[in-house]
Short mmCIF file of C-alpha atoms in Angstrom, two decimals:
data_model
loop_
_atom_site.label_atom_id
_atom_site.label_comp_id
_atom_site.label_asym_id
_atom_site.label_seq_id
_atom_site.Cartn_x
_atom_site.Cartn_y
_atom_site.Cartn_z
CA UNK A 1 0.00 0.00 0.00
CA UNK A 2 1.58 3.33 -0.88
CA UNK A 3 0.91 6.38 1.44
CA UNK A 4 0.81 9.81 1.75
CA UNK A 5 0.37 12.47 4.46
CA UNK A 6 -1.19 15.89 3.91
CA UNK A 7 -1.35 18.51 6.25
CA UNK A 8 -3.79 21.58 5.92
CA UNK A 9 -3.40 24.88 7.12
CA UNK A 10 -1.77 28.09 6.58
CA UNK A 11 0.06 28.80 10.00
CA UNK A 12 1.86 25.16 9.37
CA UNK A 13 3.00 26.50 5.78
CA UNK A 14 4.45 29.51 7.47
CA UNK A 15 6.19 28.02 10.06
CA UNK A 16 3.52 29.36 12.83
CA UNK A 17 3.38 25.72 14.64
CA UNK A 18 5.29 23.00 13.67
CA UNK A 19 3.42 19.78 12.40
CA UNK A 20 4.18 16.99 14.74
CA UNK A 21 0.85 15.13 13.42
CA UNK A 22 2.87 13.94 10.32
CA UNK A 23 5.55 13.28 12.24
CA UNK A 24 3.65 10.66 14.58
CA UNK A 25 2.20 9.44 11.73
CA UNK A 26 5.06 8.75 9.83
CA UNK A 27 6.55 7.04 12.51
CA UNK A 28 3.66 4.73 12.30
CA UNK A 29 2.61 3.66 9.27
CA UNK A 30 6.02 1.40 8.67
CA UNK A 31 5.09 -0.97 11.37
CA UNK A 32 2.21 -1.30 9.37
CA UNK A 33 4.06 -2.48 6.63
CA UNK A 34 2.88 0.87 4.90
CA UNK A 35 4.90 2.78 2.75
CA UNK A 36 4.67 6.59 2.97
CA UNK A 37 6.03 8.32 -0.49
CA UNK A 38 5.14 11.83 0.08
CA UNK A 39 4.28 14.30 2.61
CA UNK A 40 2.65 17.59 1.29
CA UNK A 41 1.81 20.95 3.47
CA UNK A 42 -0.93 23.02 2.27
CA UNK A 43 -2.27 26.40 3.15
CA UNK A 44 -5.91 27.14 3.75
CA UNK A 45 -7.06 27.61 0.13
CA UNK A 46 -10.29 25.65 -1.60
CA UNK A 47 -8.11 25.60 -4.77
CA UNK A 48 -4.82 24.42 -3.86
CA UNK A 49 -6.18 22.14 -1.59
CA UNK A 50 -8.41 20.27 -4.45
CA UNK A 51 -4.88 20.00 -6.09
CA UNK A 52 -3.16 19.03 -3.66
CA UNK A 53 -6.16 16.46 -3.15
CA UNK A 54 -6.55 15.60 -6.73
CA UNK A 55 -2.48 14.56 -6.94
CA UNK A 56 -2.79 12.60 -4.11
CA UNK A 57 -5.46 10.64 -5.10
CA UNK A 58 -4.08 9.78 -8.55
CA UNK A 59 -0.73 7.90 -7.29
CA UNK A 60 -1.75 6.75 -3.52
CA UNK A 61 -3.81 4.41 -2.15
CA UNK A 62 -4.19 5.77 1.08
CA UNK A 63 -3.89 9.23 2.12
CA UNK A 64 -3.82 11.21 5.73
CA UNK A 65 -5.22 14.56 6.33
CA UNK A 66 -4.87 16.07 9.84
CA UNK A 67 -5.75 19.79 9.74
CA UNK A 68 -9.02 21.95 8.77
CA UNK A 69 -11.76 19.95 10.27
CA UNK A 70 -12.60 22.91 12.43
CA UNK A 71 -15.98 24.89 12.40
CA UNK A 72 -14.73 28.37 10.71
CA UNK A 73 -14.55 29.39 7.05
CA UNK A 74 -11.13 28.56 6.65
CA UNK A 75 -11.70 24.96 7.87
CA UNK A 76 -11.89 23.30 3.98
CA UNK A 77 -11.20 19.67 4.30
CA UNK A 78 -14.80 18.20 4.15
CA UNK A 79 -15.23 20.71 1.38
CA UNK A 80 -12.10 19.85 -0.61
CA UNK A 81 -12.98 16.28 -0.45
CA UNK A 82 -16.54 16.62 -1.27
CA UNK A 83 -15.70 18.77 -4.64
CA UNK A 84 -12.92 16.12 -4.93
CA UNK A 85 -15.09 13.06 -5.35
CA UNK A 86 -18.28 15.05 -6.46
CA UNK A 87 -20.09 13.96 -3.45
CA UNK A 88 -22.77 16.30 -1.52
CA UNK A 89 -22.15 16.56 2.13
CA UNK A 90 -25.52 16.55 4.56
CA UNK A 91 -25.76 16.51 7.85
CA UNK A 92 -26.20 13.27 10.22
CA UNK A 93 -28.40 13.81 13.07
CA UNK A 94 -26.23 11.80 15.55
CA UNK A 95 -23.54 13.70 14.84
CA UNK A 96 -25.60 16.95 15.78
CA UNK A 97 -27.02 15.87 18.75
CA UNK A 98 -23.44 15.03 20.03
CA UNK A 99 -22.35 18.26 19.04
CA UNK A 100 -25.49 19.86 20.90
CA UNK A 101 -24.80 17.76 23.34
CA UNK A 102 -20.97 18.60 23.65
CA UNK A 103 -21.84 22.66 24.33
CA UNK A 104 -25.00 21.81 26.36
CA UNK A 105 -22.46 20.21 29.01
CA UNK A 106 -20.22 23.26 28.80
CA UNK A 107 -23.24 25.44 29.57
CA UNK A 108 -24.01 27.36 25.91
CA UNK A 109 -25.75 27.00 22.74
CA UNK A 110 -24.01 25.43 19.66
CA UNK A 111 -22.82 28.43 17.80
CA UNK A 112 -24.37 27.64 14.14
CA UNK A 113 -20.93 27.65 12.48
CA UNK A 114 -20.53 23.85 14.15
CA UNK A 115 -22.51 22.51 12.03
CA UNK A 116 -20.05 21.82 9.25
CA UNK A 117 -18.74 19.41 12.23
CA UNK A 118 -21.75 16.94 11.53
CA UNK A 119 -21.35 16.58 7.90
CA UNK A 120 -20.71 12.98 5.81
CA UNK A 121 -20.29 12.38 2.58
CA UNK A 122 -21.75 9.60 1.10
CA UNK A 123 -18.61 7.85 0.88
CA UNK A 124 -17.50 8.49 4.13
CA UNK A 125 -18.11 7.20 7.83
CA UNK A 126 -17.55 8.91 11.18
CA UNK A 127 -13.91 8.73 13.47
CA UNK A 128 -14.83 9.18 16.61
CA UNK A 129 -13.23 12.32 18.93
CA UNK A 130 -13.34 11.99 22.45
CA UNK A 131 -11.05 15.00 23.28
CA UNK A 132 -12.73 17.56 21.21
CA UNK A 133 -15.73 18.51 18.69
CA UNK A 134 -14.35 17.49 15.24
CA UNK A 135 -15.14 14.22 14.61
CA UNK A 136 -12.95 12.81 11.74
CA UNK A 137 -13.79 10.91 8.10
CA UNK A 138 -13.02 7.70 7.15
CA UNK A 139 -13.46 7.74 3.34
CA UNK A 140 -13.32 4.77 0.96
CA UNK A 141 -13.86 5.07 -2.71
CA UNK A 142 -12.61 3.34 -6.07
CA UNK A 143 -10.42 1.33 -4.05
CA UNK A 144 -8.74 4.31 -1.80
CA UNK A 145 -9.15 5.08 1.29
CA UNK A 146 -8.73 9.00 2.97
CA UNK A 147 -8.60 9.46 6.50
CA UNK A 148 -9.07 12.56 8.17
CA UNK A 149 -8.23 13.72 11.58
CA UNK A 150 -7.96 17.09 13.68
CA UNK A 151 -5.22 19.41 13.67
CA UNK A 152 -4.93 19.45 17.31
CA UNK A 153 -2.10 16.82 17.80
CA UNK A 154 -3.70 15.46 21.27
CA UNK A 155 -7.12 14.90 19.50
CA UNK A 156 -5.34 13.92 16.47
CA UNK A 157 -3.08 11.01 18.36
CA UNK A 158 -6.01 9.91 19.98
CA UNK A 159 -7.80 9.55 17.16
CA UNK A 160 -5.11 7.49 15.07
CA UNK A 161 -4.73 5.43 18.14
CA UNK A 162 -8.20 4.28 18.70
CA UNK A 163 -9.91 4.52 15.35
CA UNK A 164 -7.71 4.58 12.26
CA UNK A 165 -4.38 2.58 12.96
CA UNK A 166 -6.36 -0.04 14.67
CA UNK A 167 -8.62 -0.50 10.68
CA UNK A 168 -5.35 -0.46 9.15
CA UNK A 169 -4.04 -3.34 10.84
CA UNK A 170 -6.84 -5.59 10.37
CA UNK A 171 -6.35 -4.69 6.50
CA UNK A 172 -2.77 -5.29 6.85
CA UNK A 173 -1.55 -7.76 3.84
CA UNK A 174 0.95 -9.33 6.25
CA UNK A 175 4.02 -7.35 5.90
CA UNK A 176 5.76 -5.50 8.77
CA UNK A 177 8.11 -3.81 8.96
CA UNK A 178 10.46 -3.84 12.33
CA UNK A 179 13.38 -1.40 13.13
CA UNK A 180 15.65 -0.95 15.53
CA UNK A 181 18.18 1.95 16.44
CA UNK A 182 21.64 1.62 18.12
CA UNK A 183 23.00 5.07 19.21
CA UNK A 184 26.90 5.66 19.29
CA UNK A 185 28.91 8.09 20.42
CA UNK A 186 32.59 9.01 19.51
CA UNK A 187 32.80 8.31 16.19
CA UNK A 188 32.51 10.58 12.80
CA UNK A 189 29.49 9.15 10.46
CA UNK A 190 31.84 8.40 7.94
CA UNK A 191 34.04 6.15 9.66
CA UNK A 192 30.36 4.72 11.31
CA UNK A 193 29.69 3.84 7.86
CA UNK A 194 32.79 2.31 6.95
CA UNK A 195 32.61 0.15 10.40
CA UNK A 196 29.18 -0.98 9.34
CA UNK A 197 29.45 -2.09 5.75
CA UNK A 198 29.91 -6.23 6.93
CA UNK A 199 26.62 -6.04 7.46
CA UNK A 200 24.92 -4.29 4.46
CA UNK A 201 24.73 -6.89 1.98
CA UNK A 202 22.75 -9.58 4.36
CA UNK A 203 19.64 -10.33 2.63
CA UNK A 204 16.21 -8.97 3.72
CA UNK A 205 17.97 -5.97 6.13
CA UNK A 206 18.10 -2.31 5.24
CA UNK A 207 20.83 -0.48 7.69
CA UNK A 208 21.50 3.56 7.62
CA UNK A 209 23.54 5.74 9.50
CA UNK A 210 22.23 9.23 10.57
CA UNK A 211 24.23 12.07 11.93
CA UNK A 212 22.43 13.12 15.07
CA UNK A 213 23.15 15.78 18.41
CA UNK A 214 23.96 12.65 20.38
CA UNK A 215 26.06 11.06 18.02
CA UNK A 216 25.56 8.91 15.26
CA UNK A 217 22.18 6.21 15.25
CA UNK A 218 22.45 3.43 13.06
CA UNK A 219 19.08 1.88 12.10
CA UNK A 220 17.98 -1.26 11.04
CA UNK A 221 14.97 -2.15 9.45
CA UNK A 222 13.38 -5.63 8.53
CA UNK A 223 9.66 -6.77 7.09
CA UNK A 224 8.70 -10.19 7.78
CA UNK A 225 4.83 -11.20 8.01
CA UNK A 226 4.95 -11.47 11.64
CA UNK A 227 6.77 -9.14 13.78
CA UNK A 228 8.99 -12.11 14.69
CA UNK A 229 9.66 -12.94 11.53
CA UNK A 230 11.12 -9.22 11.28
CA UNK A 231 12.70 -9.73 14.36
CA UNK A 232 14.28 -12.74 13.55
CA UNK A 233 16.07 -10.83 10.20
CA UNK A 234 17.19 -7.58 13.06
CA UNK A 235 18.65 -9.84 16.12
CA UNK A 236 21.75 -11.32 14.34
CA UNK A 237 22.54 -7.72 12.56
CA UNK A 238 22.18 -5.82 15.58
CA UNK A 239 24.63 -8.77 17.31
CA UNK A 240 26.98 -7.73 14.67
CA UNK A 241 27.34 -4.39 14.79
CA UNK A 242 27.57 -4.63 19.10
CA UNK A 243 30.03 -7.29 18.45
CA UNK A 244 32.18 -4.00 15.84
CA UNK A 245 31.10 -0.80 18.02
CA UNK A 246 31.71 -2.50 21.67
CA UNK A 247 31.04 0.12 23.60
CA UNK A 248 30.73 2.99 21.27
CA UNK A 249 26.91 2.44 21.58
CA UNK A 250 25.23 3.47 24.28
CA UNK A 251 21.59 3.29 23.73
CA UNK A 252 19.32 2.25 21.61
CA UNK A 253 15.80 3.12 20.25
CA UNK A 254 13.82 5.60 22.92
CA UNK A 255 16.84 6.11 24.62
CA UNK A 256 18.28 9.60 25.93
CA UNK A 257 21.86 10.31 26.29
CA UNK A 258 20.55 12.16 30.17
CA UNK A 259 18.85 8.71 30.84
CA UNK A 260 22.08 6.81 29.51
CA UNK A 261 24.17 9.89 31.63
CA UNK A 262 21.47 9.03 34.91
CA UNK A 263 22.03 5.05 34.52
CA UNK A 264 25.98 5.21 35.07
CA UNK A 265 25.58 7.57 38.13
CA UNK A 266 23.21 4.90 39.17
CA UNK A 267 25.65 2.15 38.46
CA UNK A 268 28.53 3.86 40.48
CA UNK A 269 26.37 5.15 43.27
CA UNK A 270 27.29 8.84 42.67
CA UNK A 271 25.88 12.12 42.87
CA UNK A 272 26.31 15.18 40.64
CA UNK A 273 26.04 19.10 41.14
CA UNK A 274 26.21 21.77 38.54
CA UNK A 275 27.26 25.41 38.44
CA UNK A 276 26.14 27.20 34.90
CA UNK A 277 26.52 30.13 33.07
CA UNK A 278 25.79 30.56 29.27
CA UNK A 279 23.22 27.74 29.51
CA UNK A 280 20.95 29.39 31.84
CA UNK A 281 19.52 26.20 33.94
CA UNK A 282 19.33 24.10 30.84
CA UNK A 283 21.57 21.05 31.97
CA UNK A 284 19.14 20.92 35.02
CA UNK A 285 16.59 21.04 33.28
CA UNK A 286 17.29 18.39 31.11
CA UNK A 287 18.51 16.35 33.23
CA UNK A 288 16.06 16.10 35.59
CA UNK A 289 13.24 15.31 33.03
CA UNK A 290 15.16 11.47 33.78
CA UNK A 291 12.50 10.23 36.43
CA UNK A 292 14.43 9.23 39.68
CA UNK A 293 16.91 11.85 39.53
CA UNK A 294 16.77 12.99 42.87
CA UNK A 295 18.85 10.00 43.70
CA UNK A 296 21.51 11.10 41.57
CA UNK A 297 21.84 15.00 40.95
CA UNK A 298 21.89 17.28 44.14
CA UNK A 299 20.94 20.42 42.73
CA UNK A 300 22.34 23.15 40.55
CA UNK A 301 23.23 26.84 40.66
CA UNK A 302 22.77 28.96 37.81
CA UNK A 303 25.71 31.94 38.39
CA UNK A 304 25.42 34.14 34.86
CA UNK A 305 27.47 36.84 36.24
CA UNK A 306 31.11 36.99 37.09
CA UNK A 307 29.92 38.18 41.16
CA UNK A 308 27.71 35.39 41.32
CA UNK A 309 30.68 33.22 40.27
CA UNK A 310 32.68 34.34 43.05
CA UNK A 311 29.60 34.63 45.36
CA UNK A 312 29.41 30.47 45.01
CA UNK A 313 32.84 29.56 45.39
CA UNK A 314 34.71 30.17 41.98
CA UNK A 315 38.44 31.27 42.61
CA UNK A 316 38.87 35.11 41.55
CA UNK A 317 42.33 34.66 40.91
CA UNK A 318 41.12 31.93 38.18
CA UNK A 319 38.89 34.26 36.43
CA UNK A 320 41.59 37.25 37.19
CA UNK A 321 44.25 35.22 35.25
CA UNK A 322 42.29 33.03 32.64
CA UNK A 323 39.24 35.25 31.86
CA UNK A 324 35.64 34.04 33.00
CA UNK A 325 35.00 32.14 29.50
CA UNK A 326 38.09 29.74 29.77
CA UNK A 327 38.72 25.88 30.25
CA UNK A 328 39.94 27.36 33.88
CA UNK A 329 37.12 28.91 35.16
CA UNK A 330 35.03 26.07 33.77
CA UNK A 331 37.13 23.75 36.30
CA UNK A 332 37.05 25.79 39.16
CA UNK A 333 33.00 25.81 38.25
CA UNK A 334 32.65 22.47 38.42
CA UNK A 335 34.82 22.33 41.76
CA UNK A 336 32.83 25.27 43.62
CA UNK A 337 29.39 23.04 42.54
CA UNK A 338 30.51 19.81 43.84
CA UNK A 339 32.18 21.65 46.98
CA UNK A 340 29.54 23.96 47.82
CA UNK A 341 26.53 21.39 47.06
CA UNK A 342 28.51 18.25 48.59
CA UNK A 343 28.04 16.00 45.44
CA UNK A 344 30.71 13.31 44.11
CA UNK A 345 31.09 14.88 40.75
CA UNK A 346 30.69 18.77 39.71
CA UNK A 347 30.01 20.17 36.49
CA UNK A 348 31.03 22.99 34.86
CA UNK A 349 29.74 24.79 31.74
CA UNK A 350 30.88 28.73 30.64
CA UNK A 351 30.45 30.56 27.02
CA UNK A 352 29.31 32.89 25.06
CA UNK A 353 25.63 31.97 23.61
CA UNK A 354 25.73 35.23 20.94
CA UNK A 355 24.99 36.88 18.86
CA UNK A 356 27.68 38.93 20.24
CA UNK A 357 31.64 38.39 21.26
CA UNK A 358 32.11 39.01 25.22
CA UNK A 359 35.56 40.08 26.56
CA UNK A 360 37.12 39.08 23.20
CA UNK A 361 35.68 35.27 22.91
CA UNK A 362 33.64 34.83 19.92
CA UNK A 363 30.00 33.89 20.31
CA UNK A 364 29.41 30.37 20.32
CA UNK A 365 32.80 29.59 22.24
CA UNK A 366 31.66 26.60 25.69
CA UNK A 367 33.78 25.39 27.76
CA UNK A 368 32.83 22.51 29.83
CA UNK A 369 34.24 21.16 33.02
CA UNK A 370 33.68 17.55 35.38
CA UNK A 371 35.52 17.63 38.85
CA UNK A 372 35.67 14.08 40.03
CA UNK A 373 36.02 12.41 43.50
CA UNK A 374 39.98 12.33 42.77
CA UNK A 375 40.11 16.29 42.31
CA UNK A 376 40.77 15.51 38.99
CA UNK A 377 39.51 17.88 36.28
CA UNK A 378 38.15 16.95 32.69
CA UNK A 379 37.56 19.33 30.11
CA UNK A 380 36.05 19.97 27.15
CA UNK A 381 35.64 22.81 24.51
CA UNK A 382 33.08 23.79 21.43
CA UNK A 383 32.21 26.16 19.39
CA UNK A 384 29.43 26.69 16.88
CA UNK A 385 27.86 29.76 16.06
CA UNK A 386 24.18 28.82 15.03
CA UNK A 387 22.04 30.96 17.31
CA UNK A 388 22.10 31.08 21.20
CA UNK A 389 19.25 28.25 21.53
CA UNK A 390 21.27 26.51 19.26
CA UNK A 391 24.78 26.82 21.16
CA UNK A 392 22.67 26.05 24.63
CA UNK A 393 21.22 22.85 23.41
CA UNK A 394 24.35 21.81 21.93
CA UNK A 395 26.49 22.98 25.13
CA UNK A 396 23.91 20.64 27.36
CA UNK A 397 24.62 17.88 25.22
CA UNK A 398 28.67 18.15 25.05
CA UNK A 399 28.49 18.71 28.87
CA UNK A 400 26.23 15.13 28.95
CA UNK A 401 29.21 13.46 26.67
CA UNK A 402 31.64 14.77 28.87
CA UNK A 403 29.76 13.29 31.64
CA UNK A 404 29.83 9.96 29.99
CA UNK A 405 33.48 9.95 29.49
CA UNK A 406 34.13 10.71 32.74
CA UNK A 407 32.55 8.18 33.91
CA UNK A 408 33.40 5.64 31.60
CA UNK A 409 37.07 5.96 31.96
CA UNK A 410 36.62 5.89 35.67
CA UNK A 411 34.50 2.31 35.76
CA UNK A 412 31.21 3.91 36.02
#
């Protein structure tokens, strides 16, 4: 079956709110053993969306639409159909009276408009929507089938959960497809490739290598007609390529590197404090979205000017000598956070997140610095110049590698 994902609406064409819906979707339909050939973003415009529509239709068999099921003038996608297939839409009573229903429980009157939001076609049936008022279309005609669902990702997820992916699988023609992602760390994607090519030519297994902000993921993907059938294609590949990376990898699939970063803390029955600057809080904020944390990380102090720096613990003389953006003051960071907080390990970070240089340092310029148990100090530098978001995610993530190293080397 050949797929294809359309979704409607002006503010996603514009870069207003990022689509996740196709996303999630896309994610979904391989397990399915569905392939998806094109995704296509359309504003809110009757005659561009027929078009968009009308290409679809002529070289898929099944298409998804999330977006403009709402109740307002610029909600189209009953209407696009409709002129699509030729179809009249009419209203279906039940659908009303849940509608009515829906603002009677709220305490108002159905604004007229809502109406739209109990139309059928004659070709289509009703998707149910428990979390909101759109419900959305199954259509099935000439051998295709549309689905429609709400632009609102929660009712949208809900909806491909309970109604649609469930109908796909039962029309399933036996083929699915089974992937699984190893995550390394250390190693340039070229020379990831190169490591990985013994196991490209075994029959029945696609493997790729993607460059990634926690390293390099290899993924392998199998279709069987069971799922362990698929499986049984994945297990001796992925045995392979653990049996050439060793302990390059360090996760796989849902994994996060601050989960990964959590586990060996666990494992060595540490504890971590941090002491940040350019980042603003964001290393403690990532890494306490690992549940459990409080077992591990003590707390963290967020010191963005030089006073603050000394006010915590951070040598003047360092910053006097070195400048407050050096590999220096990062160390005596990460020494003043474990010392002051009491933790095992301290971290460290210091930069410039941009646009602008600061005291001569270029924007985009981290340093990063662990203080272990032995008062030994491990550093580590970067720079990119990308934006400050950009140079504060990436900063959180170098300071988690550096972590990892740390740990590594010393058993954890």
């Amino acid at each position: 079956m050949k797929a294809e994902i359309i979704a409607i609406g002006t503010e996603i064409l514009l870069g207003e709110i990022i689509d996740t819906n196709s996303a999630h979707i896309a994610q979904s339909l391989p397990e399915l053993g569905i392939d998806l050939n094109y995704k296509s973003v359309v504003g809110d415009n009757m005659g561009r969306i027929v078009e968009t529509l009308q290409r679809a239709w002529d070289r898929s068999d099944l298409i998804v639409i999330t977006g403009g099921l709402g109740p307002t003038e610029d909600d189209m996608t009953r209407e696009g159909i409709a002129r699509l297939l030729g179809e009249e839409p009419f209203v279906v009573p039940e659908l009303e009276d849940r509608l009515h229903g829906f603002f009677t429980r709220r305490g108002y009157a159905m604004p007229p408009s809502n109406i739209k939001q109990a139309w059928l076609i004659p070709s289509a049936r009703a998707l149910e929507n428990p979390r909101g008022t759109a419900p959305g279309w199954w259509v099935e005609r000439d051998g295709r089938v549309i689905i429609c669902m709400p632009g609102v990702p929660n009712e949208m997820e809900r909806m491909w959960a309970n109604e649609a992916r469930p109908e796909l699988v039962r029309r399933s023609d036996g083929q699915v497809l089974v992937t699984r992602t190893l995550k390394t760390l250390g190693i340039g994607e070229g020379t990831v490739d190169e490591m990985a090519k013994p196991v490209y030519g075994m029959p029945g297994i696609g493997v790729g290598t993607y460059a990634r902000a926690d390293g390099v993921h290899l993924r392998i993907g199998a279709k069987g007609a069971t799922r362990e059938e698929a499986w049984t294609r994945i297990l001796p590949v992925e045995e392979e390529l653990e049996r050439i990376f060793g302990p390059a990898i360090w996760g796989k699939d849902d994994d996060t590197l601050e989960g990964y970063v959590h586990g060996l803390f666990i494992a060595r029955r540490a504890t971590l404090a941090s002491m940040e600057s350019c980042t603003g809080g964001l290393f403690a904020s990532v890494i306490t979205d690992v549940p459990g944390t409080s077992s591990v990380y003590r707390g963290g102090l967020v010191t963005y000017s030089t006073e603050m720096k000394i006010e915590y613990g951070v040598d003047s003389d360092v910053i006097r000598e070195f400048g407050v953006i050096s590999p220096e003051t990062a160390g005596a960071m990460a020494r003043a956070a474990r010392a002051r907080l009491g933790s095992d390990f301290g971290l460290g970070i210091t930069g410039v997140a941009g646009p602008d240089p600061q005291d001569g340092v270029d924007p985009g310029t981290v340093h990063i610095a662990v203080a272990d148990p032995d008062d030994r100090t491990h550093h580590l530098s970067m720079t990119m110049n990308q934006g400050r978001q950009a140079v504060k995610r990436r900063a959180v993530t170098q300071a988690m590698l550096l972590l990892r190293r740390t740990l590594v080397e010393a058993g954890g």
